[in-house]
Every structure is written in structure tokens, then in C-alpha cells.
mmCIF file of C-alpha atoms and ligand atoms in Angstrom:
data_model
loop_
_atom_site.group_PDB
_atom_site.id
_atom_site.type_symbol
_atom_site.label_atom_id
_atom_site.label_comp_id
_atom_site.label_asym_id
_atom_site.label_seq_id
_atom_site.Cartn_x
_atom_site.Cartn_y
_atom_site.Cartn_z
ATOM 1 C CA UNK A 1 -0.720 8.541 9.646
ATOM 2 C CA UNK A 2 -3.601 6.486 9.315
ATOM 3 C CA UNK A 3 -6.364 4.634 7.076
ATOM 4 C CA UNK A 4 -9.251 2.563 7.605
ATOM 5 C CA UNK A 5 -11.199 -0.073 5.598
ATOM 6 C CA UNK A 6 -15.373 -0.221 5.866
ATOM 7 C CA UNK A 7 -15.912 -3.549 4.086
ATOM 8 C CA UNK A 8 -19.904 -4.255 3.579
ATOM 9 C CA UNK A 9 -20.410 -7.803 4.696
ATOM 10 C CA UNK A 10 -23.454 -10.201 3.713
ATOM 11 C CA UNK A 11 -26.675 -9.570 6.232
ATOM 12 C CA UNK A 12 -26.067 -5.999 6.987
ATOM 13 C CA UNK A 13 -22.922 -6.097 9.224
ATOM 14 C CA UNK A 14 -20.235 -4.278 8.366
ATOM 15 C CA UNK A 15 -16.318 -4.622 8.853
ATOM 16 C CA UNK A 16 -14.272 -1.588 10.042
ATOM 17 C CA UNK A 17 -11.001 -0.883 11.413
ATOM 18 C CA UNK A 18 -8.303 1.185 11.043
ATOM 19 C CA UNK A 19 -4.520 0.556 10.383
ATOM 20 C CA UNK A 20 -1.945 3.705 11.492
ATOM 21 C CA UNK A 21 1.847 4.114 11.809
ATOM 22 C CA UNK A 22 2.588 4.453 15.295
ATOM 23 C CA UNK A 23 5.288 6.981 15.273
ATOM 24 C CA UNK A 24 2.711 9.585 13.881
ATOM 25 C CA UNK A 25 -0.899 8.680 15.259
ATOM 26 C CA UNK A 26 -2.008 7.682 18.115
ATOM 27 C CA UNK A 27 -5.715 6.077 18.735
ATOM 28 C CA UNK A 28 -7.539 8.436 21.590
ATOM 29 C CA UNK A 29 -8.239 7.062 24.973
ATOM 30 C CA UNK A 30 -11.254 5.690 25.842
ATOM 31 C CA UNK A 31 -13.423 3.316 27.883
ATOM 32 C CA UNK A 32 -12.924 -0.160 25.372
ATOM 33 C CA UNK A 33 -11.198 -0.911 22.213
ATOM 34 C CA UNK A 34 -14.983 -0.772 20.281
ATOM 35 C CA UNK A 35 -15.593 2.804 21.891
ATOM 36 C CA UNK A 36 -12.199 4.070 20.859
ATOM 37 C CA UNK A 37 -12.472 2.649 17.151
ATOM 38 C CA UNK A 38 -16.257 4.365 16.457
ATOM 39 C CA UNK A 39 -14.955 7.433 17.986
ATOM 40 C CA UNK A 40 -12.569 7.631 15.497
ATOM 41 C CA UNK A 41 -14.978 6.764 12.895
ATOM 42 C CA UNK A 42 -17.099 9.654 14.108
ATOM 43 C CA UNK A 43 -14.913 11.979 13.824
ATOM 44 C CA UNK A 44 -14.403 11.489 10.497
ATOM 45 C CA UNK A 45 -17.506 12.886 8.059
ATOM 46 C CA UNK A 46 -17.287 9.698 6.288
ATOM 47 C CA UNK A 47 -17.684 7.462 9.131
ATOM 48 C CA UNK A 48 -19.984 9.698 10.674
ATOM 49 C CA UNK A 49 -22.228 9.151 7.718
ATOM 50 C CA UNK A 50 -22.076 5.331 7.726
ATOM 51 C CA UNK A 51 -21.468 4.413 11.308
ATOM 52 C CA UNK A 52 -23.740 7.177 13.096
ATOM 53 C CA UNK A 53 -26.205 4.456 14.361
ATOM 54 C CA UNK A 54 -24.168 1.704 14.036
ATOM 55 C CA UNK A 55 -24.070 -0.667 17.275
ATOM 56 C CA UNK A 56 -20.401 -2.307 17.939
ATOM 57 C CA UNK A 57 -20.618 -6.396 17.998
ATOM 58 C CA UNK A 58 -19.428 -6.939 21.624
ATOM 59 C CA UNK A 59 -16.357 -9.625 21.747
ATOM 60 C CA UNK A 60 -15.640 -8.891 17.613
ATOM 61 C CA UNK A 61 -12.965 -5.801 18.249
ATOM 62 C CA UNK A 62 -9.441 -6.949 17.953
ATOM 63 C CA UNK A 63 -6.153 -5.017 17.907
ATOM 64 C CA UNK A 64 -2.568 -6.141 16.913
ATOM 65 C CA UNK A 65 0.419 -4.686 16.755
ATOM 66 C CA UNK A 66 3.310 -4.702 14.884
ATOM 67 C CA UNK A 67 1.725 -7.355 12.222
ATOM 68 C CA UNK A 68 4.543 -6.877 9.551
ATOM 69 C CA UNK A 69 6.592 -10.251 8.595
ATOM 70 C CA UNK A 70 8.713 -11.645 6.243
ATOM 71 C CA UNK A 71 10.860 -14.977 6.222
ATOM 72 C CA UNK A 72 14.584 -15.805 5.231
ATOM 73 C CA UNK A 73 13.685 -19.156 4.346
ATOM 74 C CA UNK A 74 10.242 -20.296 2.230
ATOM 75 C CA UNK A 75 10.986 -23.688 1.217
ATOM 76 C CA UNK A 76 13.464 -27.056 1.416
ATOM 77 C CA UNK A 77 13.334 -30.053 0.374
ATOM 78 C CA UNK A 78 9.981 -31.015 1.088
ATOM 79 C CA UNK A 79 7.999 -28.241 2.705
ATOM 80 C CA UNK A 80 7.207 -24.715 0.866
ATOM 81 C CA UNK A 81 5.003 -21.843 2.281
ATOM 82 C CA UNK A 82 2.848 -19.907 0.643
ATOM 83 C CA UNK A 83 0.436 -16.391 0.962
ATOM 84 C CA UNK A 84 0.445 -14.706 4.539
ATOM 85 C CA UNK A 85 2.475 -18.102 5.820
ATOM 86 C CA UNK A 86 5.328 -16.557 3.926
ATOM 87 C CA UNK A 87 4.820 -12.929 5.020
ATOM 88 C CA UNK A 88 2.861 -9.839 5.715
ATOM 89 C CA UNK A 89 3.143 -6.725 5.361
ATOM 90 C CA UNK A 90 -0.012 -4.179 5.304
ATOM 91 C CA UNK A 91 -3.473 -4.604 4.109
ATOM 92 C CA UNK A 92 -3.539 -1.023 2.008
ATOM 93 C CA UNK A 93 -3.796 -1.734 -1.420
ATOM 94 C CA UNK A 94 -4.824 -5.106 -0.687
ATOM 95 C CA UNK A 95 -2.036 -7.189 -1.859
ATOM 96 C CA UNK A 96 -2.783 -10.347 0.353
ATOM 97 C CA UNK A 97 -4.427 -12.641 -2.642
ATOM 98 C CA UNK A 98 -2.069 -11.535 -5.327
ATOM 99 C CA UNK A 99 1.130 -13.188 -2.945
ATOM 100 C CA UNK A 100 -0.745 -15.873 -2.507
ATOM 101 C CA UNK A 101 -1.577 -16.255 -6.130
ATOM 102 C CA UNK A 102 2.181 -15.987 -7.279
ATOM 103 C CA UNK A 103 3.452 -17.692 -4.226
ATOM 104 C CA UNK A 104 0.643 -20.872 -4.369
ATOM 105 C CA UNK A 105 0.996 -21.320 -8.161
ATOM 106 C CA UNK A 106 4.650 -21.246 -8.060
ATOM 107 C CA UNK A 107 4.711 -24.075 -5.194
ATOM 108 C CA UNK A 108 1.426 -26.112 -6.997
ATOM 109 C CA UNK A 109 4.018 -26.177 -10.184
ATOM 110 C CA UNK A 110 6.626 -27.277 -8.042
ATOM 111 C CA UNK A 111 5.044 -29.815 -6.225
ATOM 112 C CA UNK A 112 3.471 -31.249 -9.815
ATOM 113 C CA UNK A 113 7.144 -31.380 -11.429
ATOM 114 C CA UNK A 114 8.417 -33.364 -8.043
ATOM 115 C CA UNK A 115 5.820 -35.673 -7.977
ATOM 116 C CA UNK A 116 6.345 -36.302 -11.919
ATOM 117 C CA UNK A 117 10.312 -37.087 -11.285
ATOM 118 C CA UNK A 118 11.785 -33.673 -12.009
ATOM 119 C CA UNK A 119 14.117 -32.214 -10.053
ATOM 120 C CA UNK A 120 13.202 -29.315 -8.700
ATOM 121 C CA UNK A 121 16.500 -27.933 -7.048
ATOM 122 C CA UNK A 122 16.816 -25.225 -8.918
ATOM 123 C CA UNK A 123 13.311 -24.142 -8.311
ATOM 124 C CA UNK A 124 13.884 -23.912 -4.608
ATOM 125 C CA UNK A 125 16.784 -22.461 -4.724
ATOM 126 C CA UNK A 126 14.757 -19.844 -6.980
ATOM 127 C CA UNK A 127 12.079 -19.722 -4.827
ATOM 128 C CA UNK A 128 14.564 -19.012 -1.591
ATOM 129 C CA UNK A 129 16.119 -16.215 -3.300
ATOM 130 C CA UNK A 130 14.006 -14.322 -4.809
ATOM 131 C CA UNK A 131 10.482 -14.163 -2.372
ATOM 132 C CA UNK A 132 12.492 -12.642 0.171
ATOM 133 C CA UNK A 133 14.164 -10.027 -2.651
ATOM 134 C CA UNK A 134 10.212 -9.448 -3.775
ATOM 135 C CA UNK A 135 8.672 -9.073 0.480
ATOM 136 C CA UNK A 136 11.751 -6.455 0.649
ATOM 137 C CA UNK A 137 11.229 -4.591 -2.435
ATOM 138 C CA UNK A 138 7.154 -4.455 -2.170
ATOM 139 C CA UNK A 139 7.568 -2.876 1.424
ATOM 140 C CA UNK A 140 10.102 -0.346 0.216
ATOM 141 C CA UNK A 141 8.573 0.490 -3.167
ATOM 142 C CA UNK A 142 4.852 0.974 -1.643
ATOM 143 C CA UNK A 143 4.673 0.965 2.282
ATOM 144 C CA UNK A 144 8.082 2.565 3.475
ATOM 145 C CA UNK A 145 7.443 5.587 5.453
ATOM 146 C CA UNK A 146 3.433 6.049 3.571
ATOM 147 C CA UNK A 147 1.684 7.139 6.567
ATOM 148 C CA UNK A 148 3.747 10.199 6.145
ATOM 149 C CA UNK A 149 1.816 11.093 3.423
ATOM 150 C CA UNK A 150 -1.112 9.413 3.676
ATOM 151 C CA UNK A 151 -3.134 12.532 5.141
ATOM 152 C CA UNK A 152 -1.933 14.873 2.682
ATOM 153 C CA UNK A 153 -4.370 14.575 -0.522
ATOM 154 C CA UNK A 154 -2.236 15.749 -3.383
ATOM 155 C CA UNK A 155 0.652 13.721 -2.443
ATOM 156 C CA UNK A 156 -1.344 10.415 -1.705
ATOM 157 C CA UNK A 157 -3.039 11.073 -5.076
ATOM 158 C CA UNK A 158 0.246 11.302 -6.755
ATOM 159 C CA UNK A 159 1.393 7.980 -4.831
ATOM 160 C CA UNK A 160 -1.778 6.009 -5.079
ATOM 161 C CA UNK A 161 -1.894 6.995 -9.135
ATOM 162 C CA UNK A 162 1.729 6.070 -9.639
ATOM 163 C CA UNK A 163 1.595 3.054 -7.216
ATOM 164 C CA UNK A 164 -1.740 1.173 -9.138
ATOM 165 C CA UNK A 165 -0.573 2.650 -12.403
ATOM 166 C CA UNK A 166 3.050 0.722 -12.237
ATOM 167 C CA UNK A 167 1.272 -2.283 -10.318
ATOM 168 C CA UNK A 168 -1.242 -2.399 -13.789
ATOM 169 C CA UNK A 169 1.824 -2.020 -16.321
ATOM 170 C CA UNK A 170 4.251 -4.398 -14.079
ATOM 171 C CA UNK A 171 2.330 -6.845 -12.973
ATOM 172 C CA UNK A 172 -2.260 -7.114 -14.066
ATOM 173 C CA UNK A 173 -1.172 -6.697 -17.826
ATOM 174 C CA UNK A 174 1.496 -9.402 -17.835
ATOM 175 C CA UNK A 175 -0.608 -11.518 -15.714
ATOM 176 C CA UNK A 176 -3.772 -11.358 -18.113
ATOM 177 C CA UNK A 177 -1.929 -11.539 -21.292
ATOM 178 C CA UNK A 178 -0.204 -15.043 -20.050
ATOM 179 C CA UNK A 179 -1.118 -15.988 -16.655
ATOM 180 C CA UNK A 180 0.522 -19.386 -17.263
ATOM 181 C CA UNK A 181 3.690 -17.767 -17.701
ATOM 182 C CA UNK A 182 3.469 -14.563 -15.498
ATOM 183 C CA UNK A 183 2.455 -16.607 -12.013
ATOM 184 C CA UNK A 184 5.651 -18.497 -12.352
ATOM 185 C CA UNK A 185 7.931 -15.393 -12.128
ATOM 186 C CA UNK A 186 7.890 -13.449 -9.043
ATOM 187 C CA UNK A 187 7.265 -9.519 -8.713
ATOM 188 C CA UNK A 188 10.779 -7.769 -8.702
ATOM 189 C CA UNK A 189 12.245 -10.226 -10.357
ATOM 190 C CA UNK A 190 15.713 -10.000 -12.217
ATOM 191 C CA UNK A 191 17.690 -6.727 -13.761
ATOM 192 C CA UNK A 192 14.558 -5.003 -15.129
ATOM 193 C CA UNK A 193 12.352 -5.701 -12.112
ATOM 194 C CA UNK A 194 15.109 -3.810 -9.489
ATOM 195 C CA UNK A 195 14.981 -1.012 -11.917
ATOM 196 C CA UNK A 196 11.106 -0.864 -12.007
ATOM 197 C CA UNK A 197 11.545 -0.774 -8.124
ATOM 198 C CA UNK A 198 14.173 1.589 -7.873
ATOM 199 C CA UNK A 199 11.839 3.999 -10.026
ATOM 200 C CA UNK A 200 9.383 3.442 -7.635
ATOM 201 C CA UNK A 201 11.299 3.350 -4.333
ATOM 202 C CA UNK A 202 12.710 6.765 -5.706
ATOM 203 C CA UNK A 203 9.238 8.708 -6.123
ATOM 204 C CA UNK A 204 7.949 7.197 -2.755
ATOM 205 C CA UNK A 205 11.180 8.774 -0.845
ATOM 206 C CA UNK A 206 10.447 11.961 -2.731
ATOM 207 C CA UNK A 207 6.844 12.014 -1.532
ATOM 208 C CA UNK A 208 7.861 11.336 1.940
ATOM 209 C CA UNK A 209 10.550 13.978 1.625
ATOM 210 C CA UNK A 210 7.841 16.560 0.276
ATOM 211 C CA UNK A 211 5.814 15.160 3.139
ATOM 212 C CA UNK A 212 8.044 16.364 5.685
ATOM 213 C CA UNK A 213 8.923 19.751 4.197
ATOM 214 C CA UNK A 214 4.692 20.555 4.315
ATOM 215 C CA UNK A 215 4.800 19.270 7.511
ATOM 216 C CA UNK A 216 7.774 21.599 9.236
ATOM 217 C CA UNK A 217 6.576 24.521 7.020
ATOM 218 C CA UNK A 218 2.524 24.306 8.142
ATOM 219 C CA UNK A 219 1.570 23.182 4.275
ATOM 220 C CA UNK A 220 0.748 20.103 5.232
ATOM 221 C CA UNK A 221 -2.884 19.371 3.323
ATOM 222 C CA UNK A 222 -3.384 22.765 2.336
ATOM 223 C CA UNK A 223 -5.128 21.215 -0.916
ATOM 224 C CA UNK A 224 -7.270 18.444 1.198
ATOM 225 C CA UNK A 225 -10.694 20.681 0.964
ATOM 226 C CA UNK A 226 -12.930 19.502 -1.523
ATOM 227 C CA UNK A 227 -10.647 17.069 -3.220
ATOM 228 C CA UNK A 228 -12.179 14.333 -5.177
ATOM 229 C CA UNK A 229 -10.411 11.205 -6.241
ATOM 230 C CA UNK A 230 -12.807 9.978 -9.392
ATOM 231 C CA UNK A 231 -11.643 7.623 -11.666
ATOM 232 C CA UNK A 232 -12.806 5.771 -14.875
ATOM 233 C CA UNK A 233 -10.863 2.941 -12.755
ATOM 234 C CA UNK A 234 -7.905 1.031 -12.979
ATOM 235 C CA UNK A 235 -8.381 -1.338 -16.602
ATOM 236 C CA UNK A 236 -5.268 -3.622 -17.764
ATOM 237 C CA UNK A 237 -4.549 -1.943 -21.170
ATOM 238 C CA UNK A 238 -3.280 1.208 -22.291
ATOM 239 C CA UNK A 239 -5.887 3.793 -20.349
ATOM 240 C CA UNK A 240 -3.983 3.114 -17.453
ATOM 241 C CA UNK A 241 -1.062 5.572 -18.868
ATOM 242 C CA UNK A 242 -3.413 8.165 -18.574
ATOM 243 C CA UNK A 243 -3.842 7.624 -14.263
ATOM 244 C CA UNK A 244 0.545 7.579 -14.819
ATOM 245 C CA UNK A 245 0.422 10.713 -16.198
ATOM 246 C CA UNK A 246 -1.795 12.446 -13.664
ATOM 247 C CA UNK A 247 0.041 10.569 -10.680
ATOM 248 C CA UNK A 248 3.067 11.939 -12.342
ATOM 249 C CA UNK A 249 1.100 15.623 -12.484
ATOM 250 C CA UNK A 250 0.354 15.592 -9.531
ATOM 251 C CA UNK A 251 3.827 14.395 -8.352
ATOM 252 C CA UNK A 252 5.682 17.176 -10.190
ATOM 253 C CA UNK A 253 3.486 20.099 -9.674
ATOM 254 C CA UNK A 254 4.213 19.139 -5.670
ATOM 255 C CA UNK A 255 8.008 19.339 -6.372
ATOM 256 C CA UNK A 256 6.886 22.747 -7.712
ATOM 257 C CA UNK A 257 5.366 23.895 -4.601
ATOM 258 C CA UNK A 258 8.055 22.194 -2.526
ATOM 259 C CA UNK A 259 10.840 24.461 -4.147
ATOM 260 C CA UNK A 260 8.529 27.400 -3.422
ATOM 261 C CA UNK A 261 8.604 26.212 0.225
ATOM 262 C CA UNK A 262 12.118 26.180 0.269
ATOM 263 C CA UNK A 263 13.111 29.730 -1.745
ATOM 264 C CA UNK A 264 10.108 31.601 0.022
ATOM 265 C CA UNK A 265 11.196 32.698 3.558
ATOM 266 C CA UNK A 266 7.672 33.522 4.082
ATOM 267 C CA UNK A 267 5.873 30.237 3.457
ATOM 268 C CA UNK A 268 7.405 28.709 6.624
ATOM 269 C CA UNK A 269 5.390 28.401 9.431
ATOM 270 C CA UNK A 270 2.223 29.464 7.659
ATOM 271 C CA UNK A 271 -0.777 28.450 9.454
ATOM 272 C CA UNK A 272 -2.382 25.503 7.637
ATOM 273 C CA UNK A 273 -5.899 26.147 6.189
ATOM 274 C CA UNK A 274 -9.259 25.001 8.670
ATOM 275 C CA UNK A 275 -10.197 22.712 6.225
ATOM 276 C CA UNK A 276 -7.026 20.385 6.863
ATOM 277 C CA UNK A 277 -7.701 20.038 10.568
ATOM 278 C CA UNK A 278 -7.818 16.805 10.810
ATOM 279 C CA UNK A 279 -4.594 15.980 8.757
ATOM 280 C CA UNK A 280 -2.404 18.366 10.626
ATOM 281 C CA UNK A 281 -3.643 16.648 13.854
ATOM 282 C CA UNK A 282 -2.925 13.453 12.920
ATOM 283 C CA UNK A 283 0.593 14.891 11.905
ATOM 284 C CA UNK A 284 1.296 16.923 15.058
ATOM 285 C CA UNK A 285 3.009 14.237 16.940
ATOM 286 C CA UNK A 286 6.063 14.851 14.336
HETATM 287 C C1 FAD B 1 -10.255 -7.730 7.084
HETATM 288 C C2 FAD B 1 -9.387 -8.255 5.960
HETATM 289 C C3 FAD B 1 -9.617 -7.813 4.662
HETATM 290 C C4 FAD B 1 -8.846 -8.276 3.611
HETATM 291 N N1 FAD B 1 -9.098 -7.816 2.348
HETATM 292 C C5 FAD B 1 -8.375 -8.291 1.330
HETATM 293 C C6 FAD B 1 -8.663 -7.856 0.007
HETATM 294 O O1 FAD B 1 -9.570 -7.059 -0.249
HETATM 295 N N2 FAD B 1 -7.885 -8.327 -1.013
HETATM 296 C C7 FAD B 1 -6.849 -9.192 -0.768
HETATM 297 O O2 FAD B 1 -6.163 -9.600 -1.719
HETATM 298 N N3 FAD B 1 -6.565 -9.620 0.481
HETATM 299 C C8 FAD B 1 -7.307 -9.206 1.529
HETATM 300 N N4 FAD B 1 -7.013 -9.646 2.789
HETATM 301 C C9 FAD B 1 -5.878 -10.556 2.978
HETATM 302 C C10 FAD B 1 -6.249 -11.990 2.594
HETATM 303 O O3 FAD B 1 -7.427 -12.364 3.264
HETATM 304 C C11 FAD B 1 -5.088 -12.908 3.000
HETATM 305 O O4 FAD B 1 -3.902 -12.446 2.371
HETATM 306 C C12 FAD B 1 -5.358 -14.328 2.570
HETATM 307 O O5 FAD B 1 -6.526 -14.799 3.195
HETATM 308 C C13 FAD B 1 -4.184 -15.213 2.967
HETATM 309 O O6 FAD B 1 -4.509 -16.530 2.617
HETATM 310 P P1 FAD B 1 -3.720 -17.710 3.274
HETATM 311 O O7 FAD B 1 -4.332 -18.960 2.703
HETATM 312 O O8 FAD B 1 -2.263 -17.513 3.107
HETATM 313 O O9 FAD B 1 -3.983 -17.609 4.830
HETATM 314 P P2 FAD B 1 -5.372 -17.686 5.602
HETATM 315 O O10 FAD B 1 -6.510 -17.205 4.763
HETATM 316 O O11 FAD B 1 -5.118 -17.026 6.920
HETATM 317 O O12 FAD B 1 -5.584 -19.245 5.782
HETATM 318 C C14 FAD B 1 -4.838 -19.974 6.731
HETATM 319 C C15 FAD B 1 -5.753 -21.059 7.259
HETATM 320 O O13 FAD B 1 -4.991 -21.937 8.087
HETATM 321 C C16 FAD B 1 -5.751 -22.247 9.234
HETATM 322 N N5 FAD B 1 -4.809 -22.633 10.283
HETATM 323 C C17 FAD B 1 -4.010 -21.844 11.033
HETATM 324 N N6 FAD B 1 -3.291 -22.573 11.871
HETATM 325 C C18 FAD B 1 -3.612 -23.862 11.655
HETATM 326 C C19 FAD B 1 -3.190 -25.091 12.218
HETATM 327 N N7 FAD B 1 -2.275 -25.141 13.166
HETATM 328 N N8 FAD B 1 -3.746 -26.227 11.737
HETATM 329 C C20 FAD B 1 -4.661 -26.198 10.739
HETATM 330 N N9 FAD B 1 -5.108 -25.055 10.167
HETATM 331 C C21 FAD B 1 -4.581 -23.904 10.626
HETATM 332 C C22 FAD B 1 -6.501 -20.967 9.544
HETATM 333 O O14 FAD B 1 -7.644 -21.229 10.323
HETATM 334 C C23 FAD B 1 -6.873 -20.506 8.132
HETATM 335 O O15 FAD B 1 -8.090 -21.047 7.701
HETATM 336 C C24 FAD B 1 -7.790 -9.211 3.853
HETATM 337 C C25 FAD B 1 -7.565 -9.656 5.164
HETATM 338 C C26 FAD B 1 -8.343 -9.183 6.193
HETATM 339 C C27 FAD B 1 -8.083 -9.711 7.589
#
């Protein structure tokens, strides 16, 4: 139910934090906000590793809840926003400066065609209808119940493969064959682009679904222990059909295990492996 980003900053500081889903983690108790974060760190062997002498920057520890936005309305006649002015929804996967690269290039067209006489009605009508339509289908395609998953290896592999593999073929490869054209159409958009996200919302519910099963049955991150998640990395050409069809491997093999769950009386309630301690804390709250 949670993740957190260690960002290397210029002059040795470094920028931590970590994001969760309320309804299945909860960030232990302790004397400040700084103490509680690097605890958490800690306990991780990751964090341990990188933050073991670390010293917390007094008066730089924030928190916020419920961050998550989205707006009905994004432009008129005369006013348009654009990048987290016209919504927010999570910092995984890092999707901050592609909105505002769709959203500010859209509006900077816009604005040029106004100033030049044009019309631009139809734009803002365009732009009205279909941001929201894109915010919606984002959250639901990538975010929607995640944290489910998120601490059960196999099934966040399966998700993160699927989720930058689609993102590469939908949206990168587009972009750097014609970036002139691609910027001025919004994620999501038309027939094809609710099908794309229907694919997508569709394997994300079936992860959370598998998510739940491992949960009630003790399975949860049985196959955490000495994963590794090594790529050749994400490229915007063909190779990326190769991460698909492991994301989809990994995907189908847990349906696989998930029908075991449900025709083997005996793998309910199984006692999940040492190694996956930390996941089936984090999950215990369920
Ligand atoms: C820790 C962190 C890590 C991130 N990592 C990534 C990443 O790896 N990749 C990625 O794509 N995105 C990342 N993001 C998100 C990305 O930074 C934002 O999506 C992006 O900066 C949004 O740009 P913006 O111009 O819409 O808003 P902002 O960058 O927030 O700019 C808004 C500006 O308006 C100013 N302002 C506010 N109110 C007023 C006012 N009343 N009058 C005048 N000025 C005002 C603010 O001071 C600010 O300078 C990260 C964000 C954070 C916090």
C-alpha cells in the first residue's frame, strides 16, 4: 500500500518521501513527521542502505493529504489552465511533465491561432471535453485501487510492464514520430483511445482482483524474495513489445495461480513465506 521516491539532488542532499493509500497503510507513530518518515526508510533494506547516516533537514518534512484533483472546467473564453493547475493525481510513474506538455502545447496553439484572428471555439469546446475524459481515464487505467498490488512483486511487475509498455506504444512513439501533431491530441482521445483504456482499465481490475484473492488466501508476495526487476529499459520502437509480452507473462501465469487458489481447498489460509514480511504487514489492515 505504499511507495517512496529517493531523488539524488545537486550538493549531496537527497529527496525522500513516501506516497501510500490510506485504507491499507498506515505511517507508524512517532515523535515528528522527519522521525516517522526515516523510520520507515529504515525499515526497509533499501533505505537502510542509503539513509543509515543520513541527518533529516529540520523545517523541510511536509505531509499532505488527499492531493488528488481534477477540474470540470479548463478553459473559456479567455483563460485556459494548464499542467498540475488543471489536475493531479499521483506522482508514481511520474506523469506530471507529460500533462503539462500536452496540456501547455495545446493552450500555446490556441492562444497563437486567437491572437492571429482564428476562432478558436471549437478548440475550447475540445479542450473542455476531452481533459476531463483523459484526468478520468489516466486515474482509472493506472492508479485505481494500485496500492493493492503494489507490495506484491509479480503482480506489480505484470502492471508496471503492461502500464509503460502501452504508455510507449500509445503515447512516446506517436509523440517522437510527430510531436507537432501528437501534442495537439489528448491521451484517451476518441473511439480507439476508450478502447486502449478499457484494455487497460480491464487488466488493472484483474490485478487488483488477484490482489485480493492472495491477500484473503495468505499468498500475498509469496514470490517477493529475491525478485529482480532488470530491464534493457523502456526505448520508443519495437523492443518495447518484448516488456508487453513479459508484463503479459507475468499477468497470465498469476491468473494461473489465482485459479489454483480458488480450486485448491488447501491453499487458503496458508501462511505466507518470511521473506514477504513486510508486504503482508503493510496488507494486514485489509
Ligand atoms: C518531489 C517531486 C518530484 C517530481 N518528479 C517528477 C518527475 O520525475 N517527472 C515528472 O514529469 N514530474 C515530476 N513531478 C511533477 C512536476 O514537477 C509537476 O507536474 C510540474 O512541475 C507541474 O508544473 P506546473 O507548471 O503546472 O506547476 P508548478 O511547477 O507547480 O508551477 C506553478 C508555479 O506557480 C507559482 N505560483 C503559485 N501560485 C501563484 C500565485 N498566486 N502567483 C504567482 N505565482 C504563483 C508557483 O510558485 C510555481 O512556481 C514531481 C513533483 C514533485 C513535487
Amino acid at each position: 500500500g505504499w511507495w517512496c521516491w529517493i531523488i539524488p539532488l545537486r550538493g549531496g542532499n537527497v529527496s525522500a518521501g513516501i506516497v501510500y493509500d490510506s485504507r491499507l497503510f498506515k505511517l507508524a507513530d512517532g515523535p515528528n513527521l522527519g522521525e516517522r518518515l526515516r523510520a520507515h526508510l529504515l525499515s526497509h533494506p533499501v533505505g537502510a542502505e542509503i539513509f543509515g547516516n543520513a541527518q533529516i533537514i529540520e523545517h523541510d518534512v511536509h505531509a499532505y493529504s488527499a492531493l488528488p484533483y481534477s477540474s470540470k472546467k479548463v478553459c473559456d473564453d479567455g483563460w485556459a489552465t494548464v499542467g498540475d493547475a488543471a489536475g493531479f493525481i499521483d506522482p508514481l510513474y511520474s506523469p506530471g511533465l507529460d500533462f503539462c506538455s500536452y496540456t501547455s502545447y495545446f493552450v500555446a496553439d490556441l492562444l497563437a491561432r486567437n491572437l492571429a484572428g482564428e476562432d478558436v471555439a471549437e478548440s475550447l469546446a475540445y479542450y473542455n471535453e476531452q481533459l476531463p475524459i483523459t484526468y478520468r481515464l489516466w486515474f482509472e487505467t493506472l492508479y485505481k485501487d494500485k496500492y493493492y498490488y503494489m507490495g506484491d512483486a509479480e503482480l506489480m511487475s505484470a502492471a508496471l510492464l503492461l502500464d509503460v509498455g502501452t504508455y510507449f506504444i500509445g503515447l512516446v512513439i506517436p509523440v517522437y514520430r510527430d510531436p507537432e501533431r501528437e501534442f495537439l491530441h489528448l491521451p484517451f482521445e476518441g473511439r480507439a483511445g476508450r478502447v486502449f483504456g478499457g484494455m487497460m482499465k480491464f487488466y488493472n481490475r484483474r490485478l487488483v482482483a488477484l490482489a485480493k484473492r492472495r491477500l484473503a488466501t495468505g499468498c500475498y508476495g509469496r514470490r517477493n524474495a529475491g525478485w529482480r526487476e532488470l530491464y534493457d529499459g523502456f526505448v520508443p520502437d519495437a523492443r518495447v513489445r518484448k516488456l508487453i509480452r513479459k508484463g503479459l507473462f507475468h499477468w497470465w501465469r498469476a491468473e494461473l495461480t489465482n485459479l489454483r487458489l480458488i480450486l485448491t481447498p488447501g491453499a487458503k489460509n496458508r501462511a505466507p513465506s518470511s521473506s514477504t514480511a513486510t508486504s503482508t504487514a503493510v496488507a494486514a489492515p485489509l
